[in-house]
Short mmCIF file of C-alpha atoms in Angstrom, two decimals:
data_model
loop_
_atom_site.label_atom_id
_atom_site.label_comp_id
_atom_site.label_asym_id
_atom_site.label_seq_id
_atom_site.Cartn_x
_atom_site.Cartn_y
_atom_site.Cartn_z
CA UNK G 1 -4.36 90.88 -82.86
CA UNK G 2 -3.07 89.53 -86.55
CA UNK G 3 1.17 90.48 -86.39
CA UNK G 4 2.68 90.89 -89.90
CA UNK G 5 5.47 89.10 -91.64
CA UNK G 6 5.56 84.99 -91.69
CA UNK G 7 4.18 82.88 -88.89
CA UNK G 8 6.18 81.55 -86.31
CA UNK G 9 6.35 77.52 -87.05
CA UNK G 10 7.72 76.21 -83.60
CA UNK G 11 7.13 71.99 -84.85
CA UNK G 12 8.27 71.79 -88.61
CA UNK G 13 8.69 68.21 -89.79
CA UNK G 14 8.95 66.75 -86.27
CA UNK G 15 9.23 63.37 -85.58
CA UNK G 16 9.12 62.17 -89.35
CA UNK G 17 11.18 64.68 -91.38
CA UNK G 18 10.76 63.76 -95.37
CA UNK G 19 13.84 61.52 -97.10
CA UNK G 20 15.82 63.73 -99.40
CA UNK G 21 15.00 63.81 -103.02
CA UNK G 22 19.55 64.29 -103.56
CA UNK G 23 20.52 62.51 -107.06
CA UNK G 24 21.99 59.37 -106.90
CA UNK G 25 20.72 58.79 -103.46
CA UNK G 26 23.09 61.84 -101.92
CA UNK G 27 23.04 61.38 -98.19
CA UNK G 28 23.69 65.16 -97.79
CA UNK G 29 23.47 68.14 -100.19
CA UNK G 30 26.44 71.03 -99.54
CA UNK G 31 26.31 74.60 -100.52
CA UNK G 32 28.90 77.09 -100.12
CA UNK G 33 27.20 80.65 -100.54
CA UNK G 34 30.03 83.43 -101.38
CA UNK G 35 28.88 86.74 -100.08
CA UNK G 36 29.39 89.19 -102.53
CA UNK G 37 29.11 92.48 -100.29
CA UNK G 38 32.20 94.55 -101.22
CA UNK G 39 30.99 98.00 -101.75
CA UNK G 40 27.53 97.60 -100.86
CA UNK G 41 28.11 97.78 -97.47
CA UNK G 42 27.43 101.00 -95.39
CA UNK G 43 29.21 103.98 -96.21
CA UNK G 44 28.67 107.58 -96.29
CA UNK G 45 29.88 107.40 -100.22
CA UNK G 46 26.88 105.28 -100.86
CA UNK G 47 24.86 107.73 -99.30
CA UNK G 48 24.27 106.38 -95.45
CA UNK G 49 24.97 108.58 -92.54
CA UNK G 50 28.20 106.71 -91.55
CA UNK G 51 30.23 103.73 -92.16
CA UNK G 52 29.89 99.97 -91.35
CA UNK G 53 30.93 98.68 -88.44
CA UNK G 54 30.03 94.75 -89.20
CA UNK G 55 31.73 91.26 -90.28
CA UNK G 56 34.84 92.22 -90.60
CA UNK G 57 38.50 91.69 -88.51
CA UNK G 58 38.10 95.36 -87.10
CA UNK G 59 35.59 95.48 -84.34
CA UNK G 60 34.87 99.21 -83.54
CA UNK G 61 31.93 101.61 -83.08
CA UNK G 62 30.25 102.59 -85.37
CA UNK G 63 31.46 105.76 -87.32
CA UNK G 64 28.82 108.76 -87.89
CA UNK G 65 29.00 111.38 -90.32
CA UNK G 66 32.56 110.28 -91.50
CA UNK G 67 34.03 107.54 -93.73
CA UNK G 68 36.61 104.68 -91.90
CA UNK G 69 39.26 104.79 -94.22
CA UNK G 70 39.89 101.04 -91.77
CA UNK G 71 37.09 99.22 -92.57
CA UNK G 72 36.79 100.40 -96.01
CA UNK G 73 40.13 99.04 -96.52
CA UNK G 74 39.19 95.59 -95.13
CA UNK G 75 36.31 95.02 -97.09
CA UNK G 76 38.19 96.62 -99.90
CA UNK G 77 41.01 93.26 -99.40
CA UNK G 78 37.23 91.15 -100.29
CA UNK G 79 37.20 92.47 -103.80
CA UNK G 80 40.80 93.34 -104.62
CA UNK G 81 42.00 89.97 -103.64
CA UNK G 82 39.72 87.59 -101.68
CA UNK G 83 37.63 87.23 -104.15
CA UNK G 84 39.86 85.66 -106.73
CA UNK G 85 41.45 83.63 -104.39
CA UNK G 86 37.62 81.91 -103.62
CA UNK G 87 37.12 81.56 -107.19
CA UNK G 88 40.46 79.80 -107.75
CA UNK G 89 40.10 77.59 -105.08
CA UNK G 90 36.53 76.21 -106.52
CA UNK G 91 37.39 76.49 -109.84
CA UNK G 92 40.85 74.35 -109.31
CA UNK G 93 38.68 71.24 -107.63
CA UNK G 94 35.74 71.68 -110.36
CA UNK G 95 33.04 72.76 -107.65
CA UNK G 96 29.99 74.89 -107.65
CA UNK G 97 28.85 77.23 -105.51
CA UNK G 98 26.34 79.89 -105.40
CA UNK G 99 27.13 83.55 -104.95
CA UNK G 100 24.83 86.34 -102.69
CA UNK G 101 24.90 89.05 -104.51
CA UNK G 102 24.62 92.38 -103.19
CA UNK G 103 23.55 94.17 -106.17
CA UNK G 104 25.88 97.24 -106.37
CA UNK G 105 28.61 95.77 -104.66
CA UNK G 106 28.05 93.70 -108.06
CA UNK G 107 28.01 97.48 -110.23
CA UNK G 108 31.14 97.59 -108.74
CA UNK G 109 33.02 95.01 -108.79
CA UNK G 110 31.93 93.42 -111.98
CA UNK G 111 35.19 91.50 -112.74
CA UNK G 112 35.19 88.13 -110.16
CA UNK G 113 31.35 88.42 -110.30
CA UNK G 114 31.73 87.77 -114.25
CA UNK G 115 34.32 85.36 -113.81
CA UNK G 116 32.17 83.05 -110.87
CA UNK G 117 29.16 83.58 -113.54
CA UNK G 118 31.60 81.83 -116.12
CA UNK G 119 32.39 79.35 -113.98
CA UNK G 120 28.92 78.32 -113.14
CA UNK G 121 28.00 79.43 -109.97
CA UNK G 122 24.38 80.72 -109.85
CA UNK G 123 22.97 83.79 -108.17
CA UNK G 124 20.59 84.60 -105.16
CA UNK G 125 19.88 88.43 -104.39
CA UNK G 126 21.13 89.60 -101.08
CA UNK G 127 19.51 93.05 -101.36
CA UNK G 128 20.50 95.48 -103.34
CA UNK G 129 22.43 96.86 -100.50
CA UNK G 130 23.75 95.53 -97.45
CA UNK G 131 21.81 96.85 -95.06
CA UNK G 132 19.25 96.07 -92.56
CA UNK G 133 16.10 96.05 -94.83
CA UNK G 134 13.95 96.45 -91.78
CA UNK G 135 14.61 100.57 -91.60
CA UNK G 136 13.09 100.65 -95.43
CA UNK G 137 9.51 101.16 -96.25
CA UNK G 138 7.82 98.72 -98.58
CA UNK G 139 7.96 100.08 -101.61
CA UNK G 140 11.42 101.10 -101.01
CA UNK G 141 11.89 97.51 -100.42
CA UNK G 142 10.65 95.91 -103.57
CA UNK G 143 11.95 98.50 -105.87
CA UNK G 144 15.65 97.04 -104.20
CA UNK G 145 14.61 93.51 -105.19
CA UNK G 146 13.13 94.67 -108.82
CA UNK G 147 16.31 96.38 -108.97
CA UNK G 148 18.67 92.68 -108.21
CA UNK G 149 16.15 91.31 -110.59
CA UNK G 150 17.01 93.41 -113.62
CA UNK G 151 20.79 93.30 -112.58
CA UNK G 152 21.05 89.47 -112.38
CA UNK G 153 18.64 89.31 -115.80
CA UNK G 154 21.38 91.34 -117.61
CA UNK G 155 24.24 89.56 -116.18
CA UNK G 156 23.07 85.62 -116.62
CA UNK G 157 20.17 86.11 -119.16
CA UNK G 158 17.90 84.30 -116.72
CA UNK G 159 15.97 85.48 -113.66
CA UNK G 160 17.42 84.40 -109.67
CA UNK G 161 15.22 81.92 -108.23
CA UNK G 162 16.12 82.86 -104.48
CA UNK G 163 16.95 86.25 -102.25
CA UNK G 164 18.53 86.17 -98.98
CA UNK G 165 17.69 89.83 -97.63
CA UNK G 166 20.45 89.21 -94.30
CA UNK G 167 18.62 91.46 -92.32
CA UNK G 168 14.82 90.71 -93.68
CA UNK G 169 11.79 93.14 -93.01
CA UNK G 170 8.20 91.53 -92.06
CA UNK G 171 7.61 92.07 -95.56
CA UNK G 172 10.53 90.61 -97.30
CA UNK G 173 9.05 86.83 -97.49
CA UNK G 174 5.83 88.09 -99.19
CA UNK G 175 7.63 90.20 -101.53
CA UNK G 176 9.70 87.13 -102.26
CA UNK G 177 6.71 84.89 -102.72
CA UNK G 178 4.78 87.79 -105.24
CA UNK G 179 8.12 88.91 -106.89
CA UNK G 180 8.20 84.94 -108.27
CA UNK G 181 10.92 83.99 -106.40
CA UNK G 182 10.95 79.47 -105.77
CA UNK G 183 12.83 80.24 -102.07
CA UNK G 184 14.14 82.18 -99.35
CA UNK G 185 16.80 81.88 -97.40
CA UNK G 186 15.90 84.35 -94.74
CA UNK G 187 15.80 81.37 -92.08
CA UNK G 188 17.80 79.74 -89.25
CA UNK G 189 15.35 77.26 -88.15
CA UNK G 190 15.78 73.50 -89.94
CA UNK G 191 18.19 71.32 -92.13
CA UNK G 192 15.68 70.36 -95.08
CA UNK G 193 13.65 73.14 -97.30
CA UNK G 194 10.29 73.33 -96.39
CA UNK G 195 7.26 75.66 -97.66
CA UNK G 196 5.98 78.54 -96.55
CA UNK G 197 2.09 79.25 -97.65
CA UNK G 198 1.78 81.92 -95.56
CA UNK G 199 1.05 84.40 -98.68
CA UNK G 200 -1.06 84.11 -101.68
CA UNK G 201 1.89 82.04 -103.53
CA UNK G 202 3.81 79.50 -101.66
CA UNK G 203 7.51 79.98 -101.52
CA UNK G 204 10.27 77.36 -100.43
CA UNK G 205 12.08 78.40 -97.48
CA UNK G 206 16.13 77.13 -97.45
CA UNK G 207 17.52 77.47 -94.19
CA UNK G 208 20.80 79.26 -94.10
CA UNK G 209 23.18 78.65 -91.23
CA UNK G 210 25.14 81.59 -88.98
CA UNK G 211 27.10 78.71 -87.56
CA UNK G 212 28.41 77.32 -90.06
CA UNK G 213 29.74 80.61 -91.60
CA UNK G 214 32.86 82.59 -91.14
CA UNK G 215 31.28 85.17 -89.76
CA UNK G 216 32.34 84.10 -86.45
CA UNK G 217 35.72 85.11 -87.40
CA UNK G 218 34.48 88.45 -87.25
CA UNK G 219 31.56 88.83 -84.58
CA UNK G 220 34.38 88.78 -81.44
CA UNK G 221 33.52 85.31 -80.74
CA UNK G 222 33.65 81.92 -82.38
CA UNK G 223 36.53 81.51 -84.52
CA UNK G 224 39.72 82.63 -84.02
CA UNK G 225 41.87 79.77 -86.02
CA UNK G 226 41.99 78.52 -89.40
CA UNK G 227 41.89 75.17 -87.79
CA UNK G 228 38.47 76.14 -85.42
CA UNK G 229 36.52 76.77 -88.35
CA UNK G 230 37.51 73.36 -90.19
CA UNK G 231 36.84 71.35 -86.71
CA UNK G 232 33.34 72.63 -86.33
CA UNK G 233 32.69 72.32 -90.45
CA UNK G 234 34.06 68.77 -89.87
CA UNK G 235 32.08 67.75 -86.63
CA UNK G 236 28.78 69.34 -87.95
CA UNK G 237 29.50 67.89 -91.88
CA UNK G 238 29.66 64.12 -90.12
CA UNK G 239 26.45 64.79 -87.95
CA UNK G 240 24.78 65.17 -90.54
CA UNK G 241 25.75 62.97 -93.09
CA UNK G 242 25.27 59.99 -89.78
CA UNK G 243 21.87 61.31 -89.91
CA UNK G 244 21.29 61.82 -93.83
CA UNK G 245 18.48 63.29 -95.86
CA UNK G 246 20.07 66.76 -94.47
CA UNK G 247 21.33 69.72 -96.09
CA UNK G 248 24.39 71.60 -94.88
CA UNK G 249 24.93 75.71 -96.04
CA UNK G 250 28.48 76.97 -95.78
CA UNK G 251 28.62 80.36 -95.80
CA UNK G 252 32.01 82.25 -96.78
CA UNK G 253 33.17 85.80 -97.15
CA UNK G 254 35.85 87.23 -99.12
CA UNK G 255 37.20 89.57 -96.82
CA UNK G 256 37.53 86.74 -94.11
CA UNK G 257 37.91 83.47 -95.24
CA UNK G 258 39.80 85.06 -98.57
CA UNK G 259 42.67 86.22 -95.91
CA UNK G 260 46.12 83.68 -96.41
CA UNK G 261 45.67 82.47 -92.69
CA UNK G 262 42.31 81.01 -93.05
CA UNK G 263 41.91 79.90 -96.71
CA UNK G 264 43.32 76.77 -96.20
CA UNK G 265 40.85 76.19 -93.84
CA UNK G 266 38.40 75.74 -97.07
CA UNK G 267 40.59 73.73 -98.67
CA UNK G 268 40.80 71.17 -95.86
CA UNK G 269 36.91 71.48 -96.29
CA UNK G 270 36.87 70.56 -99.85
CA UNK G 271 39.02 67.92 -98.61
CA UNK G 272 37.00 66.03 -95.65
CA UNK G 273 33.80 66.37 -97.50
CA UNK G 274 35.06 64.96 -101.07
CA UNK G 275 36.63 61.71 -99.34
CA UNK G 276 33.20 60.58 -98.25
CA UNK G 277 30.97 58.93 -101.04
CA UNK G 278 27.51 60.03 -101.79
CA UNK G 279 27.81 63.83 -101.52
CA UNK G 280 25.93 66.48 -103.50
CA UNK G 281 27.79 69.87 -104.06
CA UNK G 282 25.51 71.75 -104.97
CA UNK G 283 24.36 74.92 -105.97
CA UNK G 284 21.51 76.14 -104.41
CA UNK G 285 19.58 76.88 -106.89
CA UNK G 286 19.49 73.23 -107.65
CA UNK G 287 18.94 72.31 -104.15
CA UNK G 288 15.78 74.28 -104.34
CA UNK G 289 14.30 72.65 -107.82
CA UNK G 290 15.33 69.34 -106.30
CA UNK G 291 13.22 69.90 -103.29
CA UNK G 292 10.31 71.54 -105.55
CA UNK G 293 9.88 68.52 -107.71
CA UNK G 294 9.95 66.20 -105.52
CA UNK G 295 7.95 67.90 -102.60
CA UNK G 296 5.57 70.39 -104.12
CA UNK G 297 3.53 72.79 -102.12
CA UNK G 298 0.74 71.53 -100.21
#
């Protein structure tokens, strides 16, 4: 029986993984991805039939039927103030990052989304929503991504090169792949980009990481400390950069990391990871072209 969606690869590069293609010999390439969900998330104002109940410091059931005037107030704390406070603490060191954009969190909130575009950072779609883009049909599906297209067109003059669905359907890869997308990010599974030519074109596939994310401030385990977060940055930033040839996601949310108790957890970040020589910041975009040029499919 022939299963849908992407093949399961279970080897990858194995025992001989490919040497990096960083500039200036880079033993690592770091990208911070700011999630850019405030607004989009569930809510019976965006026309869902409750309100979300995910990533965020309230952990409750889900609500049905009704707003949660609780967790619309902590995500609203993402857009109102976190936000800002991300872009400040980039834009004050000179660093890039790249930003996931929700698409009508981004009709909403145009202001710090305008403001990260100024200061460089480049785009990947994270739906046009932020939802679970397994309970949409197809065509549903790719009229979401046509719509984060369009959006990110208007707003940079230039289409994204990557989406990052979050929660992925079988058929968000092959959308990806015939939409003209270079990558996705819809992956757990490996430290280097590698190709996917499961579909008519081949895409890139960059890993993104749960782990190192501060998420786990908010799923009820994992972080509960400012200082947790930096140790396990820290211990999995040196691993890697022992190793080399290795790429290393970070993955930050307003709403959490944008809180006064934890953002100087980023900022010891920045710190650890700009006293060691040889480092790529990177935005991922660039990452991916890197990879491409060097390493074409097939």
């Amino acid at each position: 029986m022939t299963h849908p969606g992407p093949k399961r690869d279970l080897i990858g590069y194995g025992a001989t993984p490919p040497r990096a293609p960083w500039p200036n010999g880079a033993r690592i390439a770091v990208n911070f991805c700011i999630n850019y969900e405030e607004g989009g998330e569930r809510s019976i104002l965006n026309g869902d039939d409750g309100a979300e109940a995910r990533v965020s410091d309230l952990i409750v059931e889900r609500r049905i039927g009704a707003r949660d005037l609780n967790m619309e107030s902590c995500y609203n704390f993402g857009s109102r103030v976190g936000y800002w406070r991300l872009l400040r603490a980039f834009t004050q060191r000179g660093l890039m990052a790249t930003i996931n954009l929700v698409g009508h969190a981004g009709d909403l909130v145009p202001d710090p989304l305008a403001a990260m575009i100024a200061a460089g950072f480049d785009i990947q779609l994270h739906g046009w929503r932020w939802i679970d883009y397994a309970t949409l049909g197809e065509d549903e599906e790719r009229a979401h991504i046509r719509k984060g297209i369009d959006q990110v067109v208007r707003l940079t003059g230039r289409a994204p090169l990557g989406n990052y669905a979050g929660l992925p359907s079988l058929n968000t890869r092959r959308l990806s792949a015939e939409m003209g997308f270079l990558y996705d990010s819809d992956a757990y599974d490996d430290e280097r980009p590698y190709w996917s030519t499961d579909f008519a074109r081949p895409i890139l596939v960059m890993p993104y990481s749960l782990e190192t994310n501060d998420s786990r401030f908010a799923r009820g385990e994992g972080y509960e400390t400012a200082d947790q977060f930096v140790t396990f940055i820290r211990d999995t930033f040196d691993t890697l950069y022992a190793e080399g040839d290795t790429m290393l996601t970070i993955g930050l949310h307003a709403r959490l990391i944008g809180r006064p108790g934890r953002i100087k957890a980023l900022h010891q970040i920045f710190d650890h990871i700009t006293a060691h020589p040889d480092v790529w910041i990177a935005r991922r975009g660039d990452i991916a072209q890197a990879w491409a040029a060097a390493y074409p499919p097939g």
